[in-house]
């Protein structure tokens, strides 16, 4: 990866709250769960920009939150080397990614960046769907224990529910839509008994009965999610009364 520097500006900055779903009732009626079938494929992500690597997760999250404030789709993750890295963007070519990075440094938004090729992403190939499913579960579980954020009131505090699923798919190279209701619309319906690791599960937690919550299915009837304001990312069971009574259906994307 080529490293590029721009105007000196401190980039260290906190833990990301993605306020793209889980806000309550949405204007569209939910589709009922359907039968499992051929999933609707998601687009593969192209080149990305890496804007920093930090030993402390708080610093990576601060930077991700700041870049989001600039309108960039930044997220962070813990790499195998133990560093927490911040990435954003989906560019068709290395040149396009580099030009965008250079423009952002001229604006003082970035201090340093790397261009990351698609093959350098921490993902499995879709030709091996079982490996991809396992990678999605590992990625989601890596955020276990982080606090939940609803509505973006304090972006330094954690993820919202659709931010967790969006980030998990994105870090594995798949362009999942951002909000819970667009994630619901994008996938292929799958019955509860046919759920597989990496599918998404949706709930109506408000009075409207519409999509307002999403988690990532693991196995054995369990899923991982950002549960509620004041809670932390963790696992739950679909047959728990609260989730059983509010379950809308599952969706598959590959």
Tab-separated table of C-alpha atoms in Angstrom:
chain	number	residue	atom	x	y	z
A	1	UNK	CA	0.000	0.000	0.000
A	2	UNK	CA	1.322	3.429	-0.893
A	3	UNK	CA	1.501	5.947	1.953
A	4	UNK	CA	0.596	9.569	1.354
A	5	UNK	CA	0.993	12.596	3.631
A	6	UNK	CA	-0.854	15.878	3.579
A	7	UNK	CA	-1.016	18.993	5.707
A	8	UNK	CA	-0.160	18.295	9.368
A	9	UNK	CA	-3.392	17.980	11.318
A	10	UNK	CA	-3.933	15.827	14.365
A	11	UNK	CA	-6.092	12.865	13.424
A	12	UNK	CA	-6.288	10.997	16.681
A	13	UNK	CA	-9.952	11.206	17.594
A	14	UNK	CA	-13.297	8.036	19.169
A	15	UNK	CA	-15.752	5.343	19.161
A	16	UNK	CA	-18.126	5.342	16.339
A	17	UNK	CA	-21.867	5.558	16.544
A	18	UNK	CA	-23.568	4.863	13.258
A	19	UNK	CA	-27.020	6.409	13.400
A	20	UNK	CA	-28.502	4.766	10.290
A	21	UNK	CA	-31.268	2.636	11.693
A	22	UNK	CA	-32.874	1.500	14.946
A	23	UNK	CA	-34.446	4.916	15.373
A	24	UNK	CA	-38.024	3.655	15.666
A	25	UNK	CA	-40.928	3.407	13.219
A	26	UNK	CA	-40.216	3.745	9.530
A	27	UNK	CA	-42.745	4.718	6.864
A	28	UNK	CA	-42.816	1.474	4.905
A	29	UNK	CA	-44.789	-1.657	5.840
A	30	UNK	CA	-42.639	-4.737	6.394
A	31	UNK	CA	-42.658	-7.616	3.973
A	32	UNK	CA	-43.541	-10.877	5.692
A	33	UNK	CA	-40.848	-13.544	5.928
A	34	UNK	CA	-40.733	-15.537	2.718
A	35	UNK	CA	-39.277	-18.855	1.720
A	36	UNK	CA	-35.558	-19.294	1.299
A	37	UNK	CA	-34.337	-18.861	-2.236
A	38	UNK	CA	-31.536	-17.478	-4.343
A	39	UNK	CA	-30.141	-14.431	-2.502
A	40	UNK	CA	-29.804	-11.030	-4.089
A	41	UNK	CA	-26.016	-10.580	-4.495
A	42	UNK	CA	-24.408	-7.526	-2.955
A	43	UNK	CA	-21.869	-5.534	-4.919
A	44	UNK	CA	-18.232	-6.127	-4.059
A	45	UNK	CA	-16.337	-3.158	-2.681
A	46	UNK	CA	-13.415	-1.708	-4.629
A	47	UNK	CA	-10.364	0.213	-3.445
A	48	UNK	CA	-10.517	1.944	-0.060
A	49	UNK	CA	-8.544	4.541	1.859
A	50	UNK	CA	-6.975	3.803	5.225
A	51	UNK	CA	-6.641	6.937	7.304
A	52	UNK	CA	-4.941	5.702	10.437
A	53	UNK	CA	-3.855	2.791	12.626
A	54	UNK	CA	-3.924	3.050	16.416
A	55	UNK	CA	-3.015	0.934	19.408
A	56	UNK	CA	-5.995	2.326	21.340
A	57	UNK	CA	-9.477	1.654	20.012
A	58	UNK	CA	-10.678	4.999	21.377
A	59	UNK	CA	-8.358	6.859	19.009
A	60	UNK	CA	-9.490	4.854	15.985
A	61	UNK	CA	-13.106	5.445	16.903
A	62	UNK	CA	-12.565	9.185	17.366
A	63	UNK	CA	-11.085	9.419	13.899
A	64	UNK	CA	-13.891	7.357	12.373
A	65	UNK	CA	-16.469	9.603	14.034
A	66	UNK	CA	-14.705	12.728	12.822
A	67	UNK	CA	-14.516	11.461	9.245
A	68	UNK	CA	-18.207	10.575	9.371
A	69	UNK	CA	-18.802	14.176	10.345
A	70	UNK	CA	-17.127	15.116	7.058
A	71	UNK	CA	-19.621	12.930	5.166
A	72	UNK	CA	-17.279	9.957	4.730
A	73	UNK	CA	-18.398	6.350	5.303
A	74	UNK	CA	-15.598	5.635	7.769
A	75	UNK	CA	-15.435	2.617	10.023
A	76	UNK	CA	-12.770	0.937	12.128
A	77	UNK	CA	-11.715	-2.599	12.972
A	78	UNK	CA	-9.047	-4.498	14.870
A	79	UNK	CA	-6.515	-5.987	12.453
A	80	UNK	CA	-4.573	-9.223	13.043
A	81	UNK	CA	-1.526	-7.144	14.016
A	82	UNK	CA	-3.496	-5.772	16.972
A	83	UNK	CA	-3.861	-2.239	15.617
A	84	UNK	CA	-7.244	-0.563	15.194
A	85	UNK	CA	-7.475	0.727	11.630
A	86	UNK	CA	-9.805	3.294	10.088
A	87	UNK	CA	-10.967	2.872	6.487
A	88	UNK	CA	-13.518	4.411	4.172
A	89	UNK	CA	-14.508	4.666	0.531
A	90	UNK	CA	-15.338	2.428	-2.406
A	91	UNK	CA	-13.355	3.403	-5.504
A	92	UNK	CA	-13.244	1.626	-8.877
A	93	UNK	CA	-9.490	2.144	-9.371
A	94	UNK	CA	-6.356	2.794	-7.334
A	95	UNK	CA	-5.956	6.119	-9.137
A	96	UNK	CA	-9.436	7.275	-8.143
A	97	UNK	CA	-8.771	6.362	-4.515
A	98	UNK	CA	-5.433	8.163	-4.503
A	99	UNK	CA	-6.919	11.290	-6.054
A	100	UNK	CA	-9.646	11.365	-3.417
A	101	UNK	CA	-7.094	10.942	-0.638
A	102	UNK	CA	-4.946	13.730	-2.025
A	103	UNK	CA	-7.952	16.036	-2.261
A	104	UNK	CA	-8.860	15.329	1.362
A	105	UNK	CA	-5.318	16.069	2.525
A	106	UNK	CA	-5.372	19.394	0.694
A	107	UNK	CA	-8.558	20.214	2.583
A	108	UNK	CA	-6.880	19.327	5.863
A	109	UNK	CA	-9.264	16.446	6.537
A	110	UNK	CA	-6.555	13.777	6.271
A	111	UNK	CA	-2.962	13.875	7.438
A	112	UNK	CA	-1.896	10.530	6.042
A	113	UNK	CA	-3.583	7.785	4.037
A	114	UNK	CA	-2.960	4.451	2.367
A	115	UNK	CA	-4.718	3.046	-0.682
A	116	UNK	CA	-6.046	-0.422	0.139
A	117	UNK	CA	-6.661	-2.849	-2.717
A	118	UNK	CA	-9.766	-5.074	-2.623
A	119	UNK	CA	-7.638	-8.190	-2.190
A	120	UNK	CA	-6.042	-6.644	0.911
A	121	UNK	CA	-9.348	-6.480	2.766
A	122	UNK	CA	-9.872	-8.865	5.683
A	123	UNK	CA	-12.395	-11.016	3.835
A	124	UNK	CA	-13.034	-14.458	2.467
A	125	UNK	CA	-14.023	-15.015	-1.153
A	126	UNK	CA	-17.686	-15.510	-2.071
A	127	UNK	CA	-16.667	-18.681	-3.914
A	128	UNK	CA	-16.328	-20.180	-0.428
A	129	UNK	CA	-19.562	-19.032	1.234
A	130	UNK	CA	-18.985	-21.046	4.403
A	131	UNK	CA	-15.664	-19.279	4.969
A	132	UNK	CA	-17.316	-15.929	4.289
A	133	UNK	CA	-20.070	-16.711	6.783
A	134	UNK	CA	-17.484	-17.618	9.409
A	135	UNK	CA	-15.605	-14.383	8.695
A	136	UNK	CA	-18.782	-12.325	9.165
A	137	UNK	CA	-19.401	-13.958	12.533
A	138	UNK	CA	-15.800	-13.343	13.642
A	139	UNK	CA	-15.985	-9.707	12.594
A	140	UNK	CA	-19.260	-9.051	14.415
A	141	UNK	CA	-18.046	-10.821	17.554
A	142	UNK	CA	-14.919	-8.658	17.593
A	143	UNK	CA	-17.181	-5.772	18.692
A	144	UNK	CA	-18.676	-7.688	21.624
A	145	UNK	CA	-18.941	-5.525	24.714
A	146	UNK	CA	-18.925	-2.163	22.965
A	147	UNK	CA	-21.751	0.156	24.041
A	148	UNK	CA	-24.843	0.878	21.975
A	149	UNK	CA	-25.698	4.303	20.567
A	150	UNK	CA	-29.150	5.374	19.418
A	151	UNK	CA	-29.792	8.435	17.311
A	152	UNK	CA	-26.295	9.913	17.269
A	153	UNK	CA	-26.603	11.958	20.447
A	154	UNK	CA	-23.068	11.032	21.528
A	155	UNK	CA	-21.010	9.425	18.757
A	156	UNK	CA	-18.181	8.618	21.175
A	157	UNK	CA	-20.247	5.925	22.868
A	158	UNK	CA	-20.771	3.051	20.427
A	159	UNK	CA	-22.579	1.473	17.493
A	160	UNK	CA	-26.234	1.511	16.610
A	161	UNK	CA	-27.747	-1.743	15.369
A	162	UNK	CA	-27.544	-1.247	11.599
A	163	UNK	CA	-24.092	0.294	11.980
A	164	UNK	CA	-22.879	-3.011	13.402
A	165	UNK	CA	-24.245	-5.087	10.521
A	166	UNK	CA	-23.160	-2.520	7.894
A	167	UNK	CA	-19.615	-2.456	9.282
A	168	UNK	CA	-19.407	-6.239	9.544
A	169	UNK	CA	-20.368	-6.735	5.902
A	170	UNK	CA	-18.252	-3.848	4.686
A	171	UNK	CA	-15.105	-5.126	6.380
A	172	UNK	CA	-15.659	-8.366	4.510
A	173	UNK	CA	-15.928	-6.584	1.171
A	174	UNK	CA	-19.715	-6.512	0.726
A	175	UNK	CA	-21.657	-3.299	0.075
A	176	UNK	CA	-24.598	-3.744	2.450
A	177	UNK	CA	-26.974	-0.745	2.605
A	178	UNK	CA	-26.694	1.437	5.683
A	179	UNK	CA	-30.052	1.532	7.466
A	180	UNK	CA	-32.048	-1.335	8.923
A	181	UNK	CA	-34.980	-0.817	6.552
A	182	UNK	CA	-32.767	-0.678	3.421
A	183	UNK	CA	-30.924	-3.775	4.632
A	184	UNK	CA	-34.327	-5.473	4.964
A	185	UNK	CA	-35.304	-4.436	1.456
A	186	UNK	CA	-32.007	-5.537	-0.103
A	187	UNK	CA	-31.935	-9.175	0.963
A	188	UNK	CA	-33.734	-12.343	-0.026
A	189	UNK	CA	-36.297	-13.589	2.497
A	190	UNK	CA	-35.315	-16.722	4.386
A	191	UNK	CA	-37.420	-18.721	6.845
A	192	UNK	CA	-36.281	-18.950	10.457
A	193	UNK	CA	-35.559	-22.672	10.218
A	194	UNK	CA	-33.284	-22.056	7.217
A	195	UNK	CA	-31.172	-19.259	8.720
A	196	UNK	CA	-27.428	-19.606	8.301
A	197	UNK	CA	-24.459	-17.825	9.834
A	198	UNK	CA	-24.133	-14.332	8.356
A	199	UNK	CA	-27.812	-13.860	7.491
A	200	UNK	CA	-29.465	-10.822	9.044
A	201	UNK	CA	-32.479	-11.038	11.342
A	202	UNK	CA	-34.988	-8.193	11.688
A	203	UNK	CA	-37.390	-7.098	14.394
A	204	UNK	CA	-40.186	-4.605	14.976
A	205	UNK	CA	-39.436	-3.175	18.400
A	206	UNK	CA	-41.801	-0.203	18.121
A	207	UNK	CA	-45.582	-0.052	18.173
A	208	UNK	CA	-45.861	0.404	14.400
A	209	UNK	CA	-44.826	-3.173	13.630
A	210	UNK	CA	-42.259	-1.930	11.113
A	211	UNK	CA	-38.563	-2.757	10.852
A	212	UNK	CA	-36.656	-1.023	13.626
A	213	UNK	CA	-33.898	-3.439	14.689
A	214	UNK	CA	-31.423	-5.821	13.043
A	215	UNK	CA	-28.835	-8.356	14.130
A	216	UNK	CA	-26.461	-10.837	12.506
A	217	UNK	CA	-27.387	-14.507	12.818
A	218	UNK	CA	-24.672	-16.761	14.259
A	219	UNK	CA	-25.916	-20.339	14.698
A	220	UNK	CA	-28.102	-22.457	16.942
A	221	UNK	CA	-30.824	-19.821	17.074
A	222	UNK	CA	-28.462	-17.110	18.338
A	223	UNK	CA	-27.631	-13.711	16.866
A	224	UNK	CA	-25.381	-10.766	17.726
A	225	UNK	CA	-26.663	-7.205	17.852
A	226	UNK	CA	-26.479	-3.801	19.507
A	227	UNK	CA	-29.482	-4.332	21.782
A	228	UNK	CA	-30.742	-1.012	23.167
A	229	UNK	CA	-29.664	2.313	24.539
A	230	UNK	CA	-27.615	1.634	27.647
A	231	UNK	CA	-26.790	-1.916	26.551
A	232	UNK	CA	-23.706	-3.405	24.942
A	233	UNK	CA	-23.147	-5.393	21.779
A	234	UNK	CA	-23.707	-9.049	22.546
A	235	UNK	CA	-25.554	-12.235	21.690
A	236	UNK	CA	-29.198	-13.141	22.196
A	237	UNK	CA	-31.515	-16.007	21.259
A	238	UNK	CA	-34.334	-15.776	18.743
A	239	UNK	CA	-36.574	-17.817	21.035
A	240	UNK	CA	-36.297	-15.343	23.911
A	241	UNK	CA	-39.863	-14.068	24.367
A	242	UNK	CA	-38.984	-10.441	23.621
A	243	UNK	CA	-37.328	-11.221	20.284
A	244	UNK	CA	-39.670	-14.080	19.354
A	245	UNK	CA	-42.687	-11.778	19.657
A	246	UNK	CA	-41.076	-9.024	17.573
A	247	UNK	CA	-39.341	-11.088	14.897
A	248	UNK	CA	-40.133	-10.061	11.306
A	249	UNK	CA	-37.864	-12.356	9.305
A	250	UNK	CA	-34.405	-13.088	7.997
A	251	UNK	CA	-32.554	-11.870	4.926
A	252	UNK	CA	-29.706	-13.402	2.914
A	253	UNK	CA	-27.279	-11.553	0.640
A	254	UNK	CA	-24.926	-14.145	-0.881
